[in-house]
Amino acid sequence: MSRQREEKMVEPPALRDHPQRRILSAEVHARPYMRLLAPARASLLALYTEEEGAEEERRLLTELCRSRGAAGPGEEANFHLVELEDFTLRWERHTEFSTYGFFAPAEGGAFEHKAIERLPQSWLARLPGEVLCGVHLELQKATGARPEAEEVAALLQSDTFAACRAAGGAAEVWMNFTINEDGFGRLLVRDRHLGERQAGRLVQRLFEIETYRMMALLALPLARRHGRELTLIGAQLTSVTEAMAGASVEAAAGEMPATDGDRQLLEQLTAVAADTQRIAAATAYRFSAARAYYALVQRRIEELREERIEGHQTVREFMDRRLSPAMRTCEAVAERIEVLSRQIARTAQLLRTRIDVQLAAQNRDLLLSMDRRVKLQLILQETVEGLSVAAITYYSIGLLSYALSAAEKLGVGVPTKLSAGLAIPLVAGLVWYGIRRVRRRIARWARD
């Protein structure tokens, strides 16, 4: 009885899961770190593909995996980690780029062989995209004294490199941040007491620092190119603003019609606004992405937990020296675009306000002119009414005279001329009264 009660107690509640619950829960485990033990070596390829080529990448990965007797990535997969005979392949698909990590045991001297050499060259040549970042890494067991700077420079093939103790002093990192003759940079990690998971995390962070650094710097050429254009646009906007003030003075003095000057200024301001919006549209996404990638670089550097190796600059110092100024240049250009857009908007508002004032003045003058015309029309109408009364009276008296003459000939004793003369005021009054009534009825009809 008690066992049945316990079974009932451990049964899951009859609740309905959200359709995305398990997918979202698995997201934090979607791209696990490698497990590495020294000595080992790795090669990183970061290919810039924008937002295309994902299907081709999956097809090529599936082809390679099946040729080595392993399963390829799924149809919608953006990550694949698989062991293939003598090396391990790690593929990650991002929004704009894809990374390929090749990991293998170390054989021979440092950088004597590369992990990527285990891949068929024909297969590598078919990968979609352009190489943006390439790094060869050597993970060595730290035995003996720390190598001298000359020895490290010979291994990295560069006199310029960053060095630090990382992971709380569990490793020493040497990174050249350059492109050697083979098209790859070099990264040396000396394992003092790293665990296999810790080593995998450290290597992944170093790879991501280099990859995100290059992705962030994609915005720098745009900033340099469009920065010069923005300088010219700023000068054009200044000239338009000065011309607005000059046009106002000329219009006030009567030397130039205000509408002509405003039309020219409006055309110039429209051209300036169009150029600014063109640059904003061309750079908005890239600058936004650069900010995100730069933030990732800084985050990964923090996760290294660097400690200085005397006589060498740390990774953070290296980035602060060159990457940070580049990002500030991009931020400055982005800010200039926003400032110019606001200035153009204010200038357009000023021009619009002045045009509205001019239109109001023109409408006022038009209304005054119409008022004068109406008054003239009323005067003319009254004049015409007077003439109309006289004309109608004249013709009416003429008709009355004919009638009186006919009556006189019929023997009716009516003095024709006297009667016609006396009838003139009466006929004129009746005609005037009739015209007034007709005009009032028309006015009443117009109001209704």
CSV table of C-alpha atoms in Angstrom, one decimal:
chain,number,residue,atom,x,y,z
A,1,MET,CA,0.0,0.0,0.0
A,2,SER,CA,2.8,2.4,0.9
A,3,ARG,CA,4.7,1.4,-2.3
A,4,GLN,CA,1.7,2.3,-4.4
A,5,ARG,CA,1.4,5.6,-2.6
A,6,GLU,CA,5.1,6.4,-3.2
A,7,GLU,CA,4.7,5.5,-6.9
A,8,LYS,CA,1.8,7.9,-7.1
A,9,MET,CA,3.8,10.6,-5.5
A,10,VAL,CA,6.8,10.4,-7.9
A,11,GLU,CA,4.6,10.4,-11.0
A,12,PRO,CA,5.1,13.6,-13.0
A,13,PRO,CA,2.3,16.1,-12.9
A,14,ALA,CA,-0.1,16.2,-15.8
A,15,LEU,CA,1.1,19.4,-17.2
A,16,ARG,CA,1.5,20.4,-20.8
A,17,ASP,CA,5.0,21.5,-22.0
A,18,HIS,CA,5.7,24.5,-24.2
A,19,PRO,CA,6.5,23.3,-27.8
A,20,GLN,CA,10.0,24.9,-27.5
A,21,ARG,CA,10.8,23.9,-23.9
A,22,ARG,CA,13.3,21.1,-24.6
A,23,ILE,CA,14.9,22.9,-27.5
A,24,LEU,CA,15.4,26.1,-25.4
A,25,SER,CA,16.7,24.0,-22.5
A,26,ALA,CA,19.2,22.3,-24.7
A,27,GLU,CA,20.5,25.5,-26.1
A,28,VAL,CA,23.0,26.1,-23.3
A,29,HIS,CA,24.5,22.7,-24.2
A,30,ALA,CA,24.3,23.1,-28.0
A,31,ARG,CA,28.0,23.9,-28.6
A,32,PRO,CA,30.1,22.1,-26.0
A,33,TYR,CA,33.8,22.8,-25.5
A,34,MET,CA,36.5,20.4,-26.6
A,35,ARG,CA,38.4,18.2,-24.2
A,36,LEU,CA,42.1,18.7,-24.8
A,37,LEU,CA,45.2,17.2,-23.3
A,38,ALA,CA,48.7,18.4,-24.0
A,39,PRO,CA,50.5,17.8,-26.3
A,40,ALA,CA,48.0,18.6,-29.0
A,41,ARG,CA,47.7,20.9,-32.0
A,42,ALA,CA,44.8,22.6,-33.7
A,43,SER,CA,44.0,24.7,-36.8
A,44,LEU,CA,41.2,27.2,-37.1
A,45,LEU,CA,39.5,28.5,-40.3
A,46,ALA,CA,36.9,31.2,-40.2
A,47,LEU,CA,35.2,31.7,-43.6
A,48,TYR,CA,33.2,34.8,-44.3
A,49,THR,CA,30.0,33.7,-46.1
A,50,GLU,CA,27.5,36.4,-45.1
A,51,GLU,CA,24.2,34.6,-44.8
A,52,GLU,CA,24.6,32.1,-47.6
A,53,GLY,CA,26.3,28.8,-48.1
A,54,ALA,CA,25.0,26.9,-45.1
A,55,GLU,CA,23.5,24.0,-47.2
A,56,GLU,CA,26.7,23.7,-49.2
A,57,GLU,CA,28.7,23.5,-45.9
A,58,ARG,CA,26.5,20.8,-44.5
A,59,ARG,CA,26.8,18.8,-47.8
A,60,LEU,CA,30.6,19.0,-47.8
A,61,LEU,CA,30.8,18.1,-44.1
A,62,THR,CA,28.5,15.1,-44.7
A,63,GLU,CA,30.6,14.0,-47.6
A,64,LEU,CA,33.8,14.2,-45.5
A,65,CYS,CA,32.3,12.4,-42.5
A,66,ARG,CA,30.8,9.6,-44.6
A,67,SER,CA,34.1,9.1,-46.3
A,68,ARG,CA,35.6,8.5,-42.8
A,69,GLY,CA,32.7,6.3,-41.7
A,70,ALA,CA,31.0,8.9,-39.5
A,71,ALA,CA,27.7,10.7,-39.5
A,72,GLY,CA,27.3,14.2,-40.9
A,73,PRO,CA,25.4,17.2,-39.5
A,74,GLY,CA,21.6,17.3,-39.6
A,75,GLU,CA,19.6,19.2,-42.2
A,76,GLU,CA,19.1,22.3,-40.0
A,77,ALA,CA,22.3,21.9,-37.8
A,78,ASN,CA,24.5,24.8,-37.1
A,79,PHE,CA,27.1,22.9,-35.1
A,80,HIS,CA,28.8,19.5,-35.6
A,81,LEU,CA,31.5,17.9,-33.5
A,82,VAL,CA,32.9,14.5,-34.7
A,83,GLU,CA,36.0,12.4,-34.4
A,84,LEU,CA,37.4,11.3,-37.8
A,85,GLU,CA,40.1,8.7,-37.6
A,86,ASP,CA,43.2,10.8,-36.8
A,87,PHE,CA,41.7,14.2,-36.1
A,88,THR,CA,38.6,15.8,-34.6
A,89,LEU,CA,36.4,18.2,-36.6
A,90,ARG,CA,34.4,21.1,-34.9
A,91,TRP,CA,32.1,23.1,-37.2
A,92,GLU,CA,30.1,26.1,-36.1
A,93,ARG,CA,27.8,28.1,-38.3
A,94,HIS,CA,27.2,31.8,-37.4
A,95,THR,CA,25.1,34.5,-39.0
A,96,GLU,CA,27.9,35.9,-41.2
A,97,PHE,CA,30.7,33.3,-41.0
A,98,SER,CA,31.5,29.7,-40.3
A,99,THR,CA,34.4,28.3,-38.2
A,100,TYR,CA,36.1,25.0,-38.8
A,101,GLY,CA,38.3,23.7,-36.0
A,102,PHE,CA,40.7,20.7,-36.6
A,103,PHE,CA,42.2,19.1,-33.6
A,104,ALA,CA,44.9,16.4,-33.6
A,105,PRO,CA,47.6,14.9,-31.4
A,106,ALA,CA,51.0,16.7,-31.6
A,107,GLU,CA,53.7,14.9,-33.5
A,108,GLY,CA,57.2,16.3,-34.0
A,109,GLY,CA,58.4,19.7,-33.1
A,110,ALA,CA,56.2,22.8,-32.5
A,111,PHE,CA,54.5,23.9,-35.6
A,112,GLU,CA,56.4,21.3,-37.6
A,113,HIS,CA,53.1,19.8,-38.8
A,114,LYS,CA,49.7,21.4,-38.8
A,115,ALA,CA,46.3,19.8,-37.9
A,116,ILE,CA,44.8,21.1,-41.1
A,117,GLU,CA,47.3,19.1,-43.2
A,118,ARG,CA,45.2,16.0,-42.3
A,119,LEU,CA,42.4,17.3,-44.5
A,120,PRO,CA,42.2,16.7,-48.2
A,121,GLN,CA,43.3,19.9,-50.0
A,122,SER,CA,40.6,19.3,-52.7
A,123,TRP,CA,38.0,19.3,-50.0
A,124,LEU,CA,39.2,22.4,-48.4
A,125,ALA,CA,39.3,24.2,-51.7
A,126,ARG,CA,35.5,23.6,-52.2
A,127,LEU,CA,34.5,25.2,-48.9
A,128,PRO,CA,32.2,28.2,-49.5
A,129,GLY,CA,33.2,31.7,-48.4
A,130,GLU,CA,36.4,33.6,-48.0
A,131,VAL,CA,39.1,33.1,-45.4
A,132,LEU,CA,38.9,35.9,-42.8
A,133,CYS,CA,40.8,34.2,-40.0
A,134,GLY,CA,43.3,31.3,-39.9
A,135,VAL,CA,45.3,30.2,-36.8
A,136,HIS,CA,47.6,27.3,-36.0
A,137,LEU,CA,47.8,26.4,-32.3
A,138,GLU,CA,50.3,24.3,-30.4
A,139,LEU,CA,49.3,23.1,-26.9
A,140,GLN,CA,52.5,22.0,-25.2
A,141,LYS,CA,53.2,20.6,-21.7
A,142,ALA,CA,55.2,23.2,-19.8
A,143,THR,CA,58.4,21.5,-18.9
A,144,GLY,CA,61.5,23.4,-17.9
A,145,ALA,CA,62.0,27.1,-18.0
A,146,ARG,CA,59.8,29.6,-19.8
A,147,PRO,CA,61.1,30.1,-23.4
A,148,GLU,CA,63.0,33.3,-24.2
A,149,ALA,CA,61.4,36.0,-26.4
A,150,GLU,CA,63.8,35.1,-29.3
A,151,GLU,CA,62.7,31.5,-29.1
A,152,VAL,CA,59.0,32.4,-29.1
A,153,ALA,CA,59.5,34.9,-31.9
A,154,ALA,CA,61.1,32.1,-34.0
A,155,LEU,CA,58.2,29.7,-33.3
A,156,LEU,CA,55.6,32.4,-34.0
A,157,GLN,CA,57.5,33.8,-37.0
A,158,SER,CA,56.9,37.3,-35.7
A,159,ASP,CA,58.6,39.7,-33.4
A,160,THR,CA,55.3,41.2,-32.4
A,161,PHE,CA,53.2,39.1,-30.1
A,162,ALA,CA,51.2,39.2,-26.9
A,163,ALA,CA,51.9,37.0,-23.9
A,164,CYS,CA,50.2,36.3,-20.6
A,165,ARG,CA,49.5,33.7,-18.0
A,166,ALA,CA,45.9,32.6,-18.3
A,167,ALA,CA,43.3,30.6,-16.4
A,168,GLY,CA,44.6,31.6,-13.0
A,169,GLY,CA,48.2,30.8,-14.0
A,170,ALA,CA,47.4,27.3,-15.2
A,171,ALA,CA,48.7,28.1,-18.7
A,172,GLU,CA,51.0,30.5,-20.6
A,173,VAL,CA,49.7,32.0,-23.9
A,174,TRP,CA,51.8,33.4,-26.7
A,175,MET,CA,49.8,34.9,-29.7
A,176,ASN,CA,51.2,36.8,-32.7
A,177,PHE,CA,48.0,38.3,-34.2
A,178,THR,CA,49.4,38.3,-37.7
A,179,ILE,CA,49.3,36.4,-40.9
A,180,ASN,CA,52.4,34.4,-41.7
A,181,GLU,CA,53.6,33.3,-45.1
A,182,ASP,CA,51.3,30.3,-45.1
A,183,GLY,CA,48.3,32.5,-44.5
A,184,PHE,CA,47.8,31.5,-40.8
A,185,GLY,CA,48.6,33.1,-37.6
A,186,ARG,CA,50.3,31.2,-34.7
A,187,LEU,CA,49.3,30.6,-31.1
A,188,LEU,CA,51.4,28.8,-28.5
A,189,VAL,CA,49.9,27.6,-25.3
A,190,ARG,CA,52.0,26.0,-22.6
A,191,ASP,CA,50.0,23.8,-20.2
A,192,ARG,CA,51.2,24.2,-16.6
A,193,HIS,CA,48.3,22.4,-14.9
A,194,LEU,CA,45.3,22.6,-17.1
A,195,GLY,CA,42.4,20.1,-16.9
A,196,GLU,CA,41.1,18.7,-20.2
A,197,ARG,CA,37.9,20.7,-20.0
A,198,GLN,CA,39.8,23.8,-18.9
A,199,ALA,CA,42.2,23.4,-21.8
A,200,GLY,CA,39.3,23.1,-24.3
A,201,ARG,CA,37.7,26.3,-22.9
A,202,LEU,CA,41.0,28.2,-23.1
A,203,VAL,CA,41.7,27.2,-26.7
A,204,GLN,CA,38.1,28.0,-27.7
A,205,ARG,CA,38.3,31.5,-26.1
A,206,LEU,CA,41.6,32.2,-27.9
A,207,PHE,CA,40.2,31.2,-31.2
A,208,GLU,CA,37.1,33.3,-30.6
A,209,ILE,CA,39.2,36.3,-29.7
A,210,GLU,CA,41.0,36.1,-33.0
A,211,THR,CA,37.8,35.5,-35.0
A,212,TYR,CA,35.7,38.2,-33.4
A,213,ARG,CA,38.6,40.6,-33.7
A,214,MET,CA,38.6,40.2,-37.4
A,215,MET,CA,34.8,40.3,-37.7
A,216,ALA,CA,34.8,43.6,-35.7
A,217,LEU,CA,37.4,45.1,-37.9
A,218,LEU,CA,35.3,44.6,-41.0
A,219,ALA,CA,33.7,47.9,-40.1
A,220,LEU,CA,36.9,49.9,-40.2
A,221,PRO,CA,37.3,50.2,-44.0
A,222,LEU,CA,33.7,51.4,-44.2
A,223,ALA,CA,34.4,54.0,-41.5
A,224,ARG,CA,37.5,55.3,-43.2
A,225,ARG,CA,35.8,55.5,-46.6
A,226,HIS,CA,32.6,57.1,-45.5
A,227,GLY,CA,34.2,59.3,-43.0
A,228,ARG,CA,35.6,61.4,-45.9
A,229,GLU,CA,32.2,61.5,-47.5
A,230,LEU,CA,30.6,62.7,-44.2
A,231,THR,CA,33.2,65.6,-44.1
A,232,LEU,CA,32.0,66.7,-47.5
A,233,ILE,CA,28.4,66.3,-46.6
A,234,GLY,CA,28.9,68.4,-43.4
A,235,ALA,CA,30.5,71.2,-45.5
A,236,GLN,CA,27.5,71.1,-47.9
A,237,LEU,CA,25.1,71.3,-45.0
A,238,THR,CA,27.0,74.3,-43.7
A,239,SER,CA,26.8,76.0,-47.0
A,240,VAL,CA,23.1,75.3,-47.3
A,241,THR,CA,22.5,76.8,-43.8
A,242,GLU,CA,24.5,79.9,-44.6
A,243,ALA,CA,22.7,80.2,-47.9
A,244,MET,CA,19.4,80.1,-46.0
A,245,ALA,CA,20.5,83.1,-44.0
A,246,GLY,CA,21.7,84.9,-47.1
A,247,ALA,CA,18.5,84.2,-49.0
A,248,SER,CA,16.4,85.6,-46.1
A,249,VAL,CA,18.4,88.9,-46.2
A,250,GLU,CA,18.0,89.1,-50.0
A,251,ALA,CA,14.3,88.3,-49.9
A,252,ALA,CA,13.8,90.9,-47.2
A,253,ALA,CA,15.6,93.5,-49.4
A,254,GLY,CA,13.5,92.5,-52.4
A,255,GLU,CA,16.6,91.5,-54.5
A,256,MET,CA,15.5,87.9,-54.9
A,257,PRO,CA,12.0,86.2,-54.8
A,258,ALA,CA,11.9,84.1,-51.7
A,259,THR,CA,10.3,81.2,-53.5
A,260,ASP,CA,13.2,80.9,-56.0
A,261,GLY,CA,15.8,80.8,-53.3
A,262,ASP,CA,13.9,78.3,-51.2
A,263,ARG,CA,13.5,76.0,-54.2
A,264,GLN,CA,17.2,75.9,-54.7
A,265,LEU,CA,17.9,75.4,-51.0
A,266,LEU,CA,15.4,72.6,-50.9
A,267,GLU,CA,17.0,70.8,-53.8
A,268,GLN,CA,20.4,71.1,-52.2
A,269,LEU,CA,19.1,70.0,-48.8
A,270,THR,CA,17.3,67.0,-50.4
A,271,ALA,CA,20.6,65.9,-52.1
A,272,VAL,CA,22.5,66.2,-48.7
A,273,ALA,CA,19.8,64.2,-46.9
A,274,ALA,CA,19.8,61.5,-49.6
A,275,ASP,CA,23.6,61.1,-49.4
A,276,THR,CA,23.5,60.9,-45.6
A,277,GLN,CA,20.7,58.2,-45.6
A,278,ARG,CA,22.7,56.3,-48.3
A,279,ILE,CA,25.7,56.1,-46.0
A,280,ALA,CA,23.5,55.3,-43.0
A,281,ALA,CA,21.9,52.4,-44.8
A,282,ALA,CA,25.3,51.1,-46.0
A,283,THR,CA,26.9,51.2,-42.6
A,284,ALA,CA,24.2,50.6,-40.0
A,285,TYR,CA,24.3,46.8,-40.0
A,286,ARG,CA,28.1,46.6,-40.1
A,287,PHE,CA,28.7,49.1,-37.3
A,288,SER,CA,26.1,47.4,-35.1
A,289,ALA,CA,27.7,44.1,-35.8
A,290,ALA,CA,31.2,45.6,-35.0
A,291,ARG,CA,29.9,46.7,-31.6
A,292,ALA,CA,28.6,43.2,-30.8
A,293,TYR,CA,31.8,41.5,-31.9
A,294,TYR,CA,34.0,44.0,-30.0
A,295,ALA,CA,31.9,43.3,-26.9
A,296,LEU,CA,32.5,39.6,-27.4
A,297,VAL,CA,36.3,40.1,-27.7
A,298,GLN,CA,36.3,42.0,-24.5
A,299,ARG,CA,34.3,39.4,-22.8
A,300,ARG,CA,36.5,36.6,-23.9
A,301,ILE,CA,39.6,38.5,-22.7
A,302,GLU,CA,38.0,38.9,-19.3
A,303,GLU,CA,37.4,35.1,-19.2
A,304,LEU,CA,41.1,34.5,-19.8
A,305,ARG,CA,41.9,35.9,-16.4
A,306,GLU,CA,45.2,37.3,-17.6
A,307,GLU,CA,48.3,37.7,-15.6
A,308,ARG,CA,51.3,39.7,-16.9
A,309,ILE,CA,54.5,38.0,-18.1
A,310,GLU,CA,57.2,40.5,-17.4
A,311,GLY,CA,58.6,42.2,-20.5
A,312,HIS,CA,55.6,41.4,-22.8
A,313,GLN,CA,52.3,43.1,-23.5
A,314,THR,CA,49.1,41.2,-22.5
A,315,VAL,CA,46.3,40.4,-24.9
A,316,ARG,CA,44.2,43.1,-23.5
A,317,GLU,CA,47.0,45.7,-23.9
A,318,PHE,CA,47.5,44.6,-27.5
A,319,MET,CA,43.7,45.0,-28.2
A,320,ASP,CA,43.6,48.3,-26.3
A,321,ARG,CA,46.4,49.6,-28.5
A,322,ARG,CA,45.0,48.8,-31.9
A,323,LEU,CA,41.5,47.3,-31.8
A,324,SER,CA,40.0,49.8,-29.4
A,325,PRO,CA,41.0,52.9,-31.5
A,326,ALA,CA,39.6,51.2,-34.6
A,327,MET,CA,36.3,50.6,-32.8
A,328,ARG,CA,36.3,54.2,-31.6
A,329,THR,CA,36.7,55.3,-35.2
A,330,CYS,CA,33.7,53.3,-36.2
A,331,GLU,CA,31.7,54.7,-33.3
A,332,ALA,CA,32.7,58.2,-34.2
A,333,VAL,CA,31.6,57.8,-37.8
A,334,ALA,CA,28.3,56.3,-36.6
A,335,GLU,CA,27.8,59.2,-34.3
A,336,ARG,CA,28.6,61.7,-37.1
A,337,ILE,CA,25.9,60.1,-39.2
A,338,GLU,CA,23.4,60.5,-36.4
A,339,VAL,CA,24.5,64.1,-35.8
A,340,LEU,CA,24.3,65.0,-39.5
A,341,SER,CA,20.8,63.4,-39.7
A,342,ARG,CA,19.6,65.5,-36.8
A,343,GLN,CA,21.1,68.6,-38.2
A,344,ILE,CA,19.5,68.0,-41.6
A,345,ALA,CA,16.2,67.4,-39.9
A,346,ARG,CA,16.5,70.7,-38.0
A,347,THR,CA,17.6,72.6,-41.1
A,348,ALA,CA,14.7,71.1,-43.0
A,349,GLN,CA,12.3,72.2,-40.2
A,350,LEU,CA,13.7,75.7,-40.4
A,351,LEU,CA,13.3,75.8,-44.1
A,352,ARG,CA,9.8,74.4,-43.8
A,353,THR,CA,8.8,77.0,-41.2
A,354,ARG,CA,10.1,79.8,-43.4
A,355,ILE,CA,8.2,78.4,-46.4
A,356,ASP,CA,5.1,78.2,-44.3
A,357,VAL,CA,5.5,81.8,-43.2
A,358,GLN,CA,6.0,82.8,-46.8
A,359,LEU,CA,2.9,80.9,-47.9
A,360,ALA,CA,0.9,82.5,-45.1
A,361,ALA,CA,2.1,86.0,-46.3
A,362,GLN,CA,1.2,85.0,-49.9
A,363,ASN,CA,-2.3,83.8,-48.8
A,364,ARG,CA,-2.8,87.0,-46.8
A,365,ASP,CA,-1.9,89.1,-49.9
A,366,LEU,CA,-4.2,86.9,-52.0
A,367,LEU,CA,-7.1,87.4,-49.6
A,368,LEU,CA,-6.5,91.2,-49.5
A,369,SER,CA,-6.5,91.2,-53.3
A,370,MET,CA,-9.7,89.1,-53.4
A,371,ASP,CA,-11.3,91.5,-50.9
A,372,ARG,CA,-10.5,94.5,-53.1
A,373,ARG,CA,-11.9,92.6,-56.1
A,374,VAL,CA,-15.1,91.9,-54.2
A,375,LYS,CA,-15.5,95.5,-53.2
A,376,LEU,CA,-15.0,96.6,-56.8
A,377,GLN,CA,-17.5,94.0,-57.9
A,378,LEU,CA,-20.0,95.3,-55.4
A,379,ILE,CA,-19.5,98.9,-56.6
A,380,LEU,CA,-19.8,97.7,-60.2
A,381,GLN,CA,-22.9,95.7,-59.3
A,382,GLU,CA,-24.5,98.7,-57.7
A,383,THR,CA,-23.7,100.8,-60.7
A,384,VAL,CA,-25.1,98.2,-63.0
A,385,GLU,CA,-28.2,98.0,-60.9
A,386,GLY,CA,-28.7,101.7,-61.2
A,387,LEU,CA,-28.3,101.6,-64.9
A,388,SER,CA,-30.6,98.6,-65.1
A,389,VAL,CA,-33.3,100.5,-63.2
A,390,ALA,CA,-33.0,103.4,-65.6
A,391,ALA,CA,-33.0,101.2,-68.7
A,392,ILE,CA,-35.9,99.1,-67.6
A,393,THR,CA,-37.8,102.2,-66.5
A,394,TYR,CA,-37.1,103.9,-69.9
A,395,TYR,CA,-38.4,100.9,-71.8
A,396,SER,CA,-41.3,100.4,-69.5
A,397,ILE,CA,-42.4,104.1,-69.9
A,398,GLY,CA,-42.0,103.7,-73.7
A,399,LEU,CA,-44.3,100.7,-73.7
A,400,LEU,CA,-46.7,102.7,-71.4
A,401,SER,CA,-46.6,105.6,-73.8
A,402,TYR,CA,-47.6,103.3,-76.7
A,403,ALA,CA,-50.5,102.0,-74.6
A,404,LEU,CA,-51.7,105.6,-73.7
A,405,SER,CA,-51.4,106.7,-77.3
A,406,ALA,CA,-53.6,103.8,-78.4
A,407,ALA,CA,-56.1,104.7,-75.7
A,408,GLU,CA,-56.2,108.3,-76.7
A,409,LYS,CA,-56.9,107.4,-80.3
A,410,LEU,CA,-59.8,105.2,-79.2
A,411,GLY,CA,-61.4,108.2,-77.6
A,412,VAL,CA,-60.3,107.8,-74.1
A,413,GLY,CA,-59.5,111.2,-72.7
A,414,VAL,CA,-56.1,110.5,-71.3
A,415,PRO,CA,-53.2,112.9,-71.7
A,416,THR,CA,-50.5,110.7,-73.0
A,417,LYS,CA,-47.4,112.7,-72.2
A,418,LEU,CA,-48.6,113.9,-68.9
A,419,SER,CA,-49.6,110.4,-67.8
A,420,ALA,CA,-46.2,109.0,-69.0
A,421,GLY,CA,-44.3,111.6,-67.1
A,422,LEU,CA,-46.2,111.1,-63.9
A,423,ALA,CA,-45.8,107.3,-64.2
A,424,ILE,CA,-42.0,107.5,-64.3
A,425,PRO,CA,-41.3,107.6,-60.5
A,426,LEU,CA,-43.9,104.9,-59.9
A,427,VAL,CA,-42.4,102.6,-62.6
A,428,ALA,CA,-38.8,103.3,-61.4
A,429,GLY,CA,-39.7,102.5,-57.8
A,430,LEU,CA,-41.4,99.3,-58.8
A,431,VAL,CA,-38.4,98.3,-61.0
A,432,TRP,CA,-35.9,99.1,-58.2
A,433,TYR,CA,-38.1,97.2,-55.6
A,434,GLY,CA,-38.3,94.2,-57.9
A,435,ILE,CA,-34.6,94.0,-58.6
A,436,ARG,CA,-33.9,94.2,-54.8
A,437,ARG,CA,-36.3,91.3,-54.1
A,438,VAL,CA,-34.6,89.2,-56.8
A,439,ARG,CA,-31.2,90.0,-55.5
A,440,ARG,CA,-32.2,89.1,-51.9
A,441,ARG,CA,-33.7,85.8,-53.0
A,442,ILE,CA,-30.5,84.9,-54.8
A,443,ALA,CA,-28.4,85.8,-51.8
A,444,ARG,CA,-30.7,83.8,-49.5
A,445,TRP,CA,-30.4,80.8,-51.9
A,446,ALA,CA,-26.6,81.1,-52.0
A,447,ARG,CA,-26.4,81.1,-48.2
A,448,ASP,CA,-28.7,78.1,-47.9
